[in-house]
Amino acid sequence: MRTVAPTVPALSNPSSNPPVSPNGKAALAPIAPREPNPALETASVPSSDAVPVGQVWSLDASGLDPVRLSGDAGRLALMGLFDALIEALDLHPVAHPIWHIFGGEHAGVTGIVALSESHLACHTFPEHGGMTLDLYTCMTRPAPDWARLISEHLGGADPVELKARVFERSLAARILPESVS
């Protein structure tokens, strides 16, 4: 049996190479501003026809210890925060978290863990003493003590500043034919 390599879509100009950044890696072309799509930006579902499908917490934390946000020390501190959040909210990971430590002067960390309830993800900015974190769960849950948990795992000498937003997620109620469900 012969193995066939997957095909890759051709670039718009296959004879040209992608732009290269100073570090020798392929650079992404700037993204042109998108045209507004009124259907996407103004669509809403009347609450009487909506089916709740969970909530998203989106947090921006500042005043954090840069050492706890970068390199291996940052990954270990974030692992502790993820473990504490998973325990506090009775969440259920379906796989081990994935961590990426960036190179360079600041060496921020990105992490994500898939949950049976959905996902938990973060990105650190050691150069600003900050982190962003998103948690999506398919059911409404009480909020954990975000300030305490983040302070314990990532706090430093400065007071932690936290901006937290909660978004309720819902879908239009539809009854699907039995063959689809």
PDB file of N, CA, C and O in Angstrom, residues 63-138:
ATOM      1  N   GLY A  63      -0.677  43.363  38.708  1.00  0.00           N
ATOM      2  CA  GLY A  63      -0.008  43.437  40.011  1.00  0.00           C
ATOM      3  C   GLY A  63       0.556  42.100  40.443  1.00  0.00           C
ATOM      4  O   GLY A  63       0.777  41.870  41.627  1.00  0.00           O
ATOM      5  N   LEU A  64       0.806  41.208  39.471  1.00  0.00           N
ATOM      6  CA  LEU A  64       1.304  39.866  39.779  1.00  0.00           C
ATOM      7  C   LEU A  64       2.825  39.844  39.779  1.00  0.00           C
ATOM      8  O   LEU A  64       3.483  40.714  39.220  1.00  0.00           O
ATOM      9  N   ASP A  65       3.380  38.820  40.395  1.00  0.00           N
ATOM     10  CA  ASP A  65       4.821  38.645  40.485  1.00  0.00           C
ATOM     11  C   ASP A  65       5.355  38.170  39.128  1.00  0.00           C
ATOM     12  O   ASP A  65       5.020  37.070  38.685  1.00  0.00           O
ATOM     13  N   PRO A  66       6.189  38.955  38.441  1.00  0.00           N
ATOM     14  CA  PRO A  66       6.703  38.551  37.131  1.00  0.00           C
ATOM     15  C   PRO A  66       7.433  37.206  37.144  1.00  0.00           C
ATOM     16  O   PRO A  66       7.383  36.467  36.165  1.00  0.00           O
ATOM     17  N   VAL A  67       8.092  36.870  38.247  1.00  0.00           N
ATOM     18  CA  VAL A  67       8.789  35.577  38.342  1.00  0.00           C
ATOM     19  C   VAL A  67       7.777  34.438  38.273  1.00  0.00           C
ATOM     20  O   VAL A  67       8.046  33.391  37.679  1.00  0.00           O
ATOM     21  N   ARG A  68       6.606  34.622  38.871  1.00  0.00           N
ATOM     22  CA  ARG A  68       5.568  33.582  38.869  1.00  0.00           C
ATOM     23  C   ARG A  68       4.785  33.558  37.556  1.00  0.00           C
ATOM     24  O   ARG A  68       3.829  32.796  37.426  1.00  0.00           O
ATOM     25  N   LEU A  69       5.169  34.386  36.606  1.00  0.00           N
ATOM     26  CA  LEU A  69       4.479  34.444  35.321  1.00  0.00           C
ATOM     27  C   LEU A  69       5.371  34.015  34.168  1.00  0.00           C
ATOM     28  O   LEU A  69       4.922  33.999  33.019  1.00  0.00           O
ATOM     29  N   SER A  70       6.637  33.684  34.439  1.00  0.00           N
ATOM     30  CA  SER A  70       7.552  33.413  33.342  1.00  0.00           C
ATOM     31  C   SER A  70       8.353  32.140  33.566  1.00  0.00           C
ATOM     32  O   SER A  70       8.571  31.713  34.707  1.00  0.00           O
ATOM     33  N   GLY A  71       8.758  31.538  32.458  1.00  0.00           N
ATOM     34  CA  GLY A  71       9.619  30.363  32.494  1.00  0.00           C
ATOM     35  C   GLY A  71       9.011  29.191  33.251  1.00  0.00           C
ATOM     36  O   GLY A  71       7.794  29.083  33.410  1.00  0.00           O
ATOM     37  N   ASP A  72       9.884  28.306  33.703  1.00  0.00           N
ATOM     38  CA  ASP A  72       9.428  27.119  34.435  1.00  0.00           C
ATOM     39  C   ASP A  72       8.745  27.471  35.744  1.00  0.00           C
ATOM     40  O   ASP A  72       7.778  26.818  36.147  1.00  0.00           O
ATOM     41  N   ALA A  73       9.230  28.525  36.424  1.00  0.00           N
ATOM     42  CA  ALA A  73       8.590  28.944  37.676  1.00  0.00           C
ATOM     43  C   ALA A  73       7.150  29.383  37.400  1.00  0.00           C
ATOM     44  O   ALA A  73       6.240  29.081  38.180  1.00  0.00           O
ATOM     45  N   GLY A  74       6.938  30.062  36.288  1.00  0.00           N
ATOM     46  CA  GLY A  74       5.591  30.481  35.917  1.00  0.00           C
ATOM     47  C   GLY A  74       4.697  29.294  35.597  1.00  0.00           C
ATOM     48  O   GLY A  74       3.544  29.230  36.022  1.00  0.00           O
ATOM     49  N   ARG A  75       5.231  28.334  34.856  1.00  0.00           N
ATOM     50  CA  ARG A  75       4.456  27.138  34.529  1.00  0.00           C
ATOM     51  C   ARG A  75       4.045  26.411  35.805  1.00  0.00           C
ATOM     52  O   ARG A  75       2.884  26.004  35.950  1.00  0.00           O
ATOM     53  N   LEU A  76       4.963  26.271  36.751  1.00  0.00           N
ATOM     54  CA  LEU A  76       4.633  25.587  38.007  1.00  0.00           C
ATOM     55  C   LEU A  76       3.589  26.360  38.815  1.00  0.00           C
ATOM     56  O   LEU A  76       2.668  25.759  39.383  1.00  0.00           O
ATOM     57  N   ALA A  77       3.714  27.695  38.859  1.00  0.00           N
ATOM     58  CA  ALA A  77       2.725  28.505  39.589  1.00  0.00           C
ATOM     59  C   ALA A  77       1.352  28.401  38.928  1.00  0.00           C
ATOM     60  O   ALA A  77       0.331  28.277  39.618  1.00  0.00           O
ATOM     61  N   LEU A  78       1.317  28.423  37.610  1.00  0.00           N
ATOM     62  CA  LEU A  78       0.046  28.306  36.893  1.00  0.00           C
ATOM     63  C   LEU A  78      -0.557  26.916  37.040  1.00  0.00           C
ATOM     64  O   LEU A  78      -1.784  26.775  37.138  1.00  0.00           O
ATOM     65  N   MET A  79       0.280  25.899  37.078  1.00  0.00           N
ATOM     66  CA  MET A  79      -0.231  24.547  37.324  1.00  0.00           C
ATOM     67  C   MET A  79      -0.938  24.499  38.678  1.00  0.00           C
ATOM     68  O   MET A  79      -2.007  23.890  38.808  1.00  0.00           O
ATOM     69  N   GLY A  80      -0.350  25.146  39.687  1.00  0.00           N
ATOM     70  CA  GLY A  80      -0.981  25.204  41.003  1.00  0.00           C
ATOM     71  C   GLY A  80      -2.312  25.931  40.963  1.00  0.00           C
ATOM     72  O   GLY A  80      -3.294  25.506  41.584  1.00  0.00           O
ATOM     73  N   LEU A  81      -2.366  27.049  40.216  1.00  0.00           N
ATOM     74  CA  LEU A  81      -3.622  27.794  40.075  1.00  0.00           C
ATOM     75  C   LEU A  81      -4.671  26.943  39.368  1.00  0.00           C
ATOM     76  O   LEU A  81      -5.819  26.870  39.817  1.00  0.00           O
ATOM     77  N   PHE A  82      -4.304  26.300  38.269  1.00  0.00           N
ATOM     78  CA  PHE A  82      -5.253  25.441  37.551  1.00  0.00           C
ATOM     79  C   PHE A  82      -5.770  24.340  38.470  1.00  0.00           C
ATOM     80  O   PHE A  82      -6.975  24.074  38.519  1.00  0.00           O
ATOM     81  N   ASP A  83      -4.876  23.679  39.212  1.00  0.00           N
ATOM     82  CA  ASP A  83      -5.294  22.609  40.130  1.00  0.00           C
ATOM     83  C   ASP A  83      -6.272  23.137  41.174  1.00  0.00           C
ATOM     84  O   ASP A  83      -7.281  22.491  41.486  1.00  0.00           O
ATOM     85  N   ALA A  84      -5.989  24.329  41.715  1.00  0.00           N
ATOM     86  CA  ALA A  84      -6.873  24.914  42.734  1.00  0.00           C
ATOM     87  C   ALA A  84      -8.240  25.255  42.146  1.00  0.00           C
ATOM     88  O   ALA A  84      -9.275  25.023  42.788  1.00  0.00           O
ATOM     89  N   LEU A  85      -8.272  25.801  40.930  1.00  0.00           N
ATOM     90  CA  LEU A  85      -9.554  26.123  40.291  1.00  0.00           C
ATOM     91  C   LEU A  85     -10.341  24.859  39.970  1.00  0.00           C
ATOM     92  O   LEU A  85     -11.558  24.804  40.174  1.00  0.00           O
ATOM     93  N   ILE A  86      -9.661  23.844  39.471  1.00  0.00           N
ATOM     94  CA  ILE A  86     -10.320  22.576  39.134  1.00  0.00           C
ATOM     95  C   ILE A  86     -10.939  21.960  40.385  1.00  0.00           C
ATOM     96  O   ILE A  86     -12.081  21.486  40.361  1.00  0.00           O
ATOM     97  N   GLU A  87     -10.218  22.014  41.496  1.00  0.00           N
ATOM     98  CA  GLU A  87     -10.756  21.471  42.754  1.00  0.00           C
ATOM     99  C   GLU A  87     -11.906  22.334  43.287  1.00  0.00           C
ATOM    100  O   GLU A  87     -12.954  21.815  43.656  1.00  0.00           O
ATOM    101  N   ALA A  88     -11.718  23.653  43.298  1.00  0.00           N
ATOM    102  CA  ALA A  88     -12.730  24.553  43.862  1.00  0.00           C
ATOM    103  C   ALA A  88     -14.056  24.468  43.119  1.00  0.00           C
ATOM    104  O   ALA A  88     -15.123  24.596  43.721  1.00  0.00           O
ATOM    105  N   LEU A  89     -14.000  24.260  41.800  1.00  0.00           N
ATOM    106  CA  LEU A  89     -15.224  24.245  40.994  1.00  0.00           C
ATOM    107  C   LEU A  89     -15.689  22.833  40.630  1.00  0.00           C
ATOM    108  O   LEU A  89     -16.644  22.671  39.887  1.00  0.00           O
ATOM    109  N   ASP A  90     -14.992  21.810  41.161  1.00  0.00           N
ATOM    110  CA  ASP A  90     -15.314  20.412  40.866  1.00  0.00           C
ATOM    111  C   ASP A  90     -15.349  20.179  39.352  1.00  0.00           C
ATOM    112  O   ASP A  90     -16.306  19.644  38.807  1.00  0.00           O
ATOM    113  N   LEU A  91     -14.269  20.600  38.676  1.00  0.00           N
ATOM    114  CA  LEU A  91     -14.144  20.414  37.235  1.00  0.00           C
ATOM    115  C   LEU A  91     -13.429  19.100  36.954  1.00  0.00           C
ATOM    116  O   LEU A  91     -12.785  18.535  37.834  1.00  0.00           O
ATOM    117  N   HIS A  92     -13.533  18.633  35.707  1.00  0.00           N
ATOM    118  CA  HIS A  92     -13.018  17.314  35.364  1.00  0.00           C
ATOM    119  C   HIS A  92     -12.161  17.369  34.104  1.00  0.00           C
ATOM    120  O   HIS A  92     -12.696  17.337  32.990  1.00  0.00           O
ATOM    121  N   PRO A  93     -10.833  17.439  34.258  1.00  0.00           N
ATOM    122  CA  PRO A  93      -9.950  17.435  33.081  1.00  0.00           C
ATOM    123  C   PRO A  93     -10.092  16.126  32.308  1.00  0.00           C
ATOM    124  O   PRO A  93     -10.242  15.057  32.897  1.00  0.00           O
ATOM    125  N   VAL A  94     -10.059  16.230  30.983  1.00  0.00           N
ATOM    126  CA  VAL A  94     -10.109  15.035  30.132  1.00  0.00           C
ATOM    127  C   VAL A  94      -8.721  14.689  29.599  1.00  0.00           C
ATOM    128  O   VAL A  94      -8.548  13.650  28.971  1.00  0.00           O
ATOM    129  N   ALA A  95      -7.753  15.555  29.838  1.00  0.00           N
ATOM    130  CA  ALA A  95      -6.367  15.320  29.427  1.00  0.00           C
ATOM    131  C   ALA A  95      -5.474  16.199  30.295  1.00  0.00           C
ATOM    132  O   ALA A  95      -5.956  17.090  30.999  1.00  0.00           O
ATOM    133  N   HIS A  96      -4.178  15.952  30.225  1.00  0.00           N
ATOM    134  CA  HIS A  96      -3.227  16.796  30.946  1.00  0.00           C
ATOM    135  C   HIS A  96      -3.201  18.178  30.308  1.00  0.00           C
ATOM    136  O   HIS A  96      -3.379  18.312  29.095  1.00  0.00           O
ATOM    137  N   PRO A  97      -2.939  19.215  31.086  1.00  0.00           N
ATOM    138  CA  PRO A  97      -2.813  20.554  30.508  1.00  0.00           C
ATOM    139  C   PRO A  97      -1.655  20.613  29.507  1.00  0.00           C
ATOM    140  O   PRO A  97      -0.704  19.840  29.591  1.00  0.00           O
ATOM    141  N   ILE A  98      -1.763  21.537  28.577  1.00  0.00           N
ATOM    142  CA  ILE A  98      -0.697  21.813  27.626  1.00  0.00           C
ATOM    143  C   ILE A  98      -0.114  23.163  28.009  1.00  0.00           C
ATOM    144  O   ILE A  98      -0.848  24.134  28.201  1.00  0.00           O
ATOM    145  N   TRP A  99       1.212  23.229  28.125  1.00  0.00           N
ATOM    146  CA  TRP A  99       1.901  24.455  28.513  1.00  0.00           C
ATOM    147  C   TRP A  99       2.912  24.836  27.446  1.00  0.00           C
ATOM    148  O   TRP A  99       3.584  23.969  26.879  1.00  0.00           O
ATOM    149  N   HIS A 100       3.014  26.119  27.193  1.00  0.00           N
ATOM    150  CA  HIS A 100       4.044  26.626  26.288  1.00  0.00           C
ATOM    151  C   HIS A 100       4.735  27.792  26.984  1.00  0.00           C
ATOM    152  O   HIS A 100       4.079  28.727  27.442  1.00  0.00           O
ATOM    153  N   ILE A 101       6.062  27.706  27.051  1.00  0.00           N
ATOM    154  CA  ILE A 101       6.863  28.791  27.606  1.00  0.00           C
ATOM    155  C   ILE A 101       7.526  29.505  26.431  1.00  0.00           C
ATOM    156  O   ILE A 101       8.229  28.873  25.629  1.00  0.00           O
ATOM    157  N   PHE A 102       7.271  30.786  26.321  1.00  0.00           N
ATOM    158  CA  PHE A 102       7.845  31.562  25.234  1.00  0.00           C
ATOM    159  C   PHE A 102       9.304  31.870  25.528  1.00  0.00           C
ATOM    160  O   PHE A 102       9.708  31.997  26.675  1.00  0.00           O
ATOM    161  N   GLY A 103      10.087  32.002  24.496  1.00  0.00           N
ATOM    162  CA  GLY A 103      11.484  32.373  24.643  1.00  0.00           C
ATOM    163  C   GLY A 103      11.611  33.873  24.781  1.00  0.00           C
ATOM    164  O   GLY A 103      10.631  34.602  24.824  1.00  0.00           O
ATOM    165  N   GLY A 104      12.821  34.321  24.865  1.00  0.00           N
ATOM    166  CA  GLY A 104      13.054  35.754  24.917  1.00  0.00           C
ATOM    167  C   GLY A 104      13.158  36.285  26.325  1.00  0.00           C
ATOM    168  O   GLY A 104      13.157  35.542  27.309  1.00  0.00           O
ATOM    169  N   GLU A 105      13.226  37.578  26.378  1.00  0.00           N
ATOM    170  CA  GLU A 105      13.475  38.277  27.640  1.00  0.00           C
ATOM    171  C   GLU A 105      12.402  38.010  28.691  1.00  0.00           C
ATOM    172  O   GLU A 105      12.697  37.852  29.869  1.00  0.00           O
ATOM    173  N   HIS A 106      11.153  37.961  28.301  1.00  0.00           N
ATOM    174  CA  HIS A 106      10.073  37.874  29.287  1.00  0.00           C
ATOM    175  C   HIS A 106       9.557  36.450  29.510  1.00  0.00           C
ATOM    176  O   HIS A 106       9.019  36.158  30.564  1.00  0.00           O
ATOM    177  N   ALA A 107       9.684  35.573  28.517  1.00  0.00           N
ATOM    178  CA  ALA A 107       9.343  34.150  28.648  1.00  0.00           C
ATOM    179  C   ALA A 107       7.994  33.906  29.299  1.00  0.00           C
ATOM    180  O   ALA A 107       7.875  33.151  30.251  1.00  0.00           O
ATOM    181  N   GLY A 108       6.947  34.541  28.775  1.00  0.00           N
ATOM    182  CA  GLY A 108       5.594  34.313  29.278  1.00  0.00           C
ATOM    183  C   GLY A 108       5.147  32.873  29.062  1.00  0.00           C
ATOM    184  O   GLY A 108       5.817  32.084  28.383  1.00  0.00           O
ATOM    185  N   VAL A 109       4.029  32.530  29.649  1.00  0.00           N
ATOM    186  CA  VAL A 109       3.517  31.162  29.613  1.00  0.00           C
ATOM    187  C   VAL A 109       2.071  31.182  29.139  1.00  0.00           C
ATOM    188  O   VAL A 109       1.280  32.030  29.550  1.00  0.00           O
ATOM    189  N   THR A 110       1.740  30.232  28.277  1.00  0.00           N
ATOM    190  CA  THR A 110       0.365  29.993  27.865  1.00  0.00           C
ATOM    191  C   THR A 110       0.006  28.578  28.292  1.00  0.00           C
ATOM    192  O   THR A 110       0.815  27.663  28.149  1.00  0.00           O
ATOM    193  N   GLY A 111      -1.203  28.405  28.812  1.00  0.00           N
ATOM    194  CA  GLY A 111      -1.642  27.078  29.216  1.00  0.00           C
ATOM    195  C   GLY A 111      -3.104  26.870  28.911  1.00  0.00           C
ATOM    196  O   GLY A 111      -3.890  27.820  28.893  1.00  0.00           O
ATOM    197  N   ILE A 112      -3.451  25.618  28.645  1.00  0.00           N
ATOM    198  CA  ILE A 112      -4.847  25.259  28.402  1.00  0.00           C
ATOM    199  C   ILE A 112      -5.080  23.832  28.871  1.00  0.00           C
ATOM    200  O   ILE A 112      -4.194  22.985  28.759  1.00  0.00           O
ATOM    201  N   VAL A 113      -6.261  23.598  29.418  1.00  0.00           N
ATOM    202  CA  VAL A 113      -6.661  22.241  29.780  1.00  0.00           C
ATOM    203  C   VAL A 113      -8.094  22.041  29.294  1.00  0.00           C
ATOM    204  O   VAL A 113      -8.959  22.892  29.491  1.00  0.00           O
ATOM    205  N   ALA A 114      -8.303  20.922  28.610  1.00  0.00           N
ATOM    206  CA  ALA A 114      -9.646  20.546  28.186  1.00  0.00           C
ATOM    207  C   ALA A 114     -10.360  19.907  29.373  1.00  0.00           C
ATOM    208  O   ALA A 114      -9.788  19.083  30.089  1.00  0.00           O
ATOM    209  N   LEU A 115     -11.585  20.321  29.572  1.00  0.00           N
ATOM    210  CA  LEU A 115     -12.405  19.807  30.676  1.00  0.00           C
ATOM    211  C   LEU A 115     -13.639  19.120  30.105  1.00  0.00           C
ATOM    212  O   LEU A 115     -14.095  19.491  29.021  1.00  0.00           O
ATOM    213  N   SER A 116     -14.205  18.181  30.833  1.00  0.00           N
ATOM    214  CA  SER A 116     -15.473  17.611  30.360  1.00  0.00           C
ATOM    215  C   SER A 116     -16.539  18.705  30.331  1.00  0.00           C
ATOM    216  O   SER A 116     -17.488  18.628  29.567  1.00  0.00           O
ATOM    217  N   GLU A 117     -16.335  19.758  31.123  1.00  0.00           N
ATOM    218  CA  GLU A 117     -17.260  20.902  31.146  1.00  0.00           C
ATOM    219  C   GLU A 117     -16.920  21.924  30.071  1.00  0.00           C
ATOM    220  O   GLU A 117     -17.709  22.779  29.766  1.00  0.00           O
ATOM    221  N   SER A 118     -15.734  21.922  29.507  1.00  0.00           N
ATOM    222  CA  SER A 118     -15.259  22.735  28.390  1.00  0.00           C
ATOM    223  C   SER A 118     -13.771  22.991  28.510  1.00  0.00           C
ATOM    224  O   SER A 118     -12.988  22.100  28.274  1.00  0.00           O
ATOM    225  N   HIS A 119     -13.321  24.218  28.910  1.00  0.00           N
ATOM    226  CA  HIS A 119     -11.884  24.480  28.935  1.00  0.00           C
ATOM    227  C   HIS A 119     -11.504  25.611  29.883  1.00  0.00           C
ATOM    228  O   HIS A 119     -12.316  26.458  30.234  1.00  0.00           O
ATOM    229  N   LEU A 120     -10.216  25.604  30.247  1.00  0.00           N
ATOM    230  CA  LEU A 120      -9.597  26.623  31.084  1.00  0.00           C
ATOM    231  C   LEU A 120      -8.296  27.010  30.382  1.00  0.00           C
ATOM    232  O   LEU A 120      -7.513  26.135  30.009  1.00  0.00           O
ATOM    233  N   ALA A 121      -8.094  28.305  30.154  1.00  0.00           N
ATOM    234  CA  ALA A 121      -6.905  28.758  29.430  1.00  0.00           C
ATOM    235  C   ALA A 121      -6.376  30.056  30.037  1.00  0.00           C
ATOM    236  O   ALA A 121      -7.140  30.841  30.607  1.00  0.00           O
ATOM    237  N   CYS A 122      -5.055  30.258  29.899  1.00  0.00           N
ATOM    238  CA  CYS A 122      -4.456  31.494  30.396  1.00  0.00           C
ATOM    239  C   CYS A 122      -3.268  31.892  29.536  1.00  0.00           C
ATOM    240  O   CYS A 122      -2.710  31.073  28.795  1.00  0.00           O
ATOM    241  N   HIS A 123      -2.895  33.147  29.650  1.00  0.00           N
ATOM    242  CA  HIS A 123      -1.692  33.670  28.999  1.00  0.00           C
ATOM    243  C   HIS A 123      -1.107  34.726  29.922  1.00  0.00           C
ATOM    244  O   HIS A 123      -1.838  35.574  30.438  1.00  0.00           O
ATOM    245  N   THR A 124       0.218  34.651  30.139  1.00  0.00           N
ATOM    246  CA  THR A 124       0.849  35.605  31.046  1.00  0.00           C
ATOM    247  C   THR A 124       1.636  36.664  30.294  1.00  0.00           C
ATOM    248  O   THR A 124       2.100  36.442  29.174  1.00  0.00           O
ATOM    249  N   PHE A 125       1.777  37.802  30.935  1.00  0.00           N
ATOM    250  CA  PHE A 125       2.535  38.935  30.422  1.00  0.00           C
ATOM    251  C   PHE A 125       3.468  39.399  31.537  1.00  0.00           C
ATOM    252  O   PHE A 125       3.183  40.377  32.237  1.00  0.00           O
ATOM    253  N   PRO A 126       4.603  38.693  31.747  1.00  0.00           N
ATOM    254  CA  PRO A 126       5.487  39.037  32.857  1.00  0.00           C
ATOM    255  C   PRO A 126       5.982  40.476  32.788  1.00  0.00           C
ATOM    256  O   PRO A 126       6.176  41.115  33.823  1.00  0.00           O
ATOM    257  N   GLU A 127       6.189  40.987  31.582  1.00  0.00           N
ATOM    258  CA  GLU A 127       6.686  42.355  31.428  1.00  0.00           C
ATOM    259  C   GLU A 127       5.700  43.392  31.946  1.00  0.00           C
ATOM    260  O   GLU A 127       6.065  44.535  32.203  1.00  0.00           O
ATOM    261  N   HIS A 128       4.444  42.993  32.126  1.00  0.00           N
ATOM    262  CA  HIS A 128       3.411  43.887  32.665  1.00  0.00           C
ATOM    263  C   HIS A 128       2.906  43.413  34.025  1.00  0.00           C
ATOM    264  O   HIS A 128       1.986  44.019  34.585  1.00  0.00           O
ATOM    265  N   GLY A 129       3.440  42.303  34.530  1.00  0.00           N
ATOM    266  CA  GLY A 129       2.960  41.753  35.792  1.00  0.00           C
ATOM    267  C   GLY A 129       1.508  41.339  35.700  1.00  0.00           C
ATOM    268  O   GLY A 129       0.746  41.506  36.647  1.00  0.00           O
ATOM    269  N   GLY A 130       1.115  40.758  34.528  1.00  0.00           N
ATOM    270  CA  GLY A 130      -0.292  40.438  34.333  1.00  0.00           C
ATOM    271  C   GLY A 130      -0.545  39.095  33.682  1.00  0.00           C
ATOM    272  O   GLY A 130       0.363  38.433  33.169  1.00  0.00           O
ATOM    273  N   MET A 131      -1.803  38.713  33.733  1.00  0.00           N
ATOM    274  CA  MET A 131      -2.271  37.459  33.154  1.00  0.00           C
ATOM    275  C   MET A 131      -3.715  37.629  32.708  1.00  0.00           C
ATOM    276  O   MET A 131      -4.491  38.340  33.348  1.00  0.00           O
ATOM    277  N   THR A 132      -4.062  36.969  31.610  1.00  0.00           N
ATOM    278  CA  THR A 132      -5.469  36.840  31.225  1.00  0.00           C
ATOM    279  C   THR A 132      -5.847  35.374  31.396  1.00  0.00           C
ATOM    280  O   THR A 132      -5.018  34.479  31.196  1.00  0.00           O
ATOM    281  N   LEU A 133      -7.094  35.132  31.791  1.00  0.00           N
ATOM    282  CA  LEU A 133      -7.562  33.774  32.030  1.00  0.00           C
ATOM    283  C   LEU A 133      -9.013  33.681  31.594  1.00  0.00           C
ATOM    284  O   LEU A 133      -9.795  34.608  31.837  1.00  0.00           O
ATOM    285  N   ASP A 134      -9.340  32.595  30.918  1.00  0.00           N
ATOM    286  CA  ASP A 134     -10.721  32.325  30.514  1.00  0.00           C
ATOM    287  C   ASP A 134     -11.106  30.931  30.974  1.00  0.00           C
ATOM    288  O   ASP A 134     -10.326  29.983  30.810  1.00  0.00           O
ATOM    289  N   LEU A 135     -12.293  30.825  31.532  1.00  0.00           N
ATOM    290  CA  LEU A 135     -12.847  29.537  31.929  1.00  0.00           C
ATOM    291  C   LEU A 135     -14.257  29.456  31.371  1.00  0.00           C
ATOM    292  O   LEU A 135     -15.099  30.315  31.671  1.00  0.00           O
ATOM    293  N   TYR A 136     -14.498  28.451  30.546  1.00  0.00           N
ATOM    294  CA  TYR A 136     -15.842  28.202  30.022  1.00  0.00           C
ATOM    295  C   TYR A 136     -16.345  26.897  30.611  1.00  0.00           C
ATOM    296  O   TYR A 136     -15.628  25.890  30.599  1.00  0.00           O
ATOM    297  N   THR A 137     -17.524  26.936  31.188  1.00  0.00           N
ATOM    298  CA  THR A 137     -18.163  25.730  31.701  1.00  0.00           C
ATOM    299  C   THR A 137     -19.548  25.623  31.078  1.00  0.00           C
ATOM    300  O   THR A 137     -20.216  26.631  30.839  1.00  0.00           O
ATOM    301  N   CYS A 138     -19.976  24.416  30.811  1.00  0.00           N
ATOM    302  CA  CYS A 138     -21.264  24.206  30.147  1.00  0.00           C
ATOM    303  C   CYS A 138     -22.443  24.295  31.114  1.00  0.00           C
ATOM    304  O   CYS A 138     -23.592  24.169  30.691  1.00  0.00           O
TER     305      CYS A 138
END
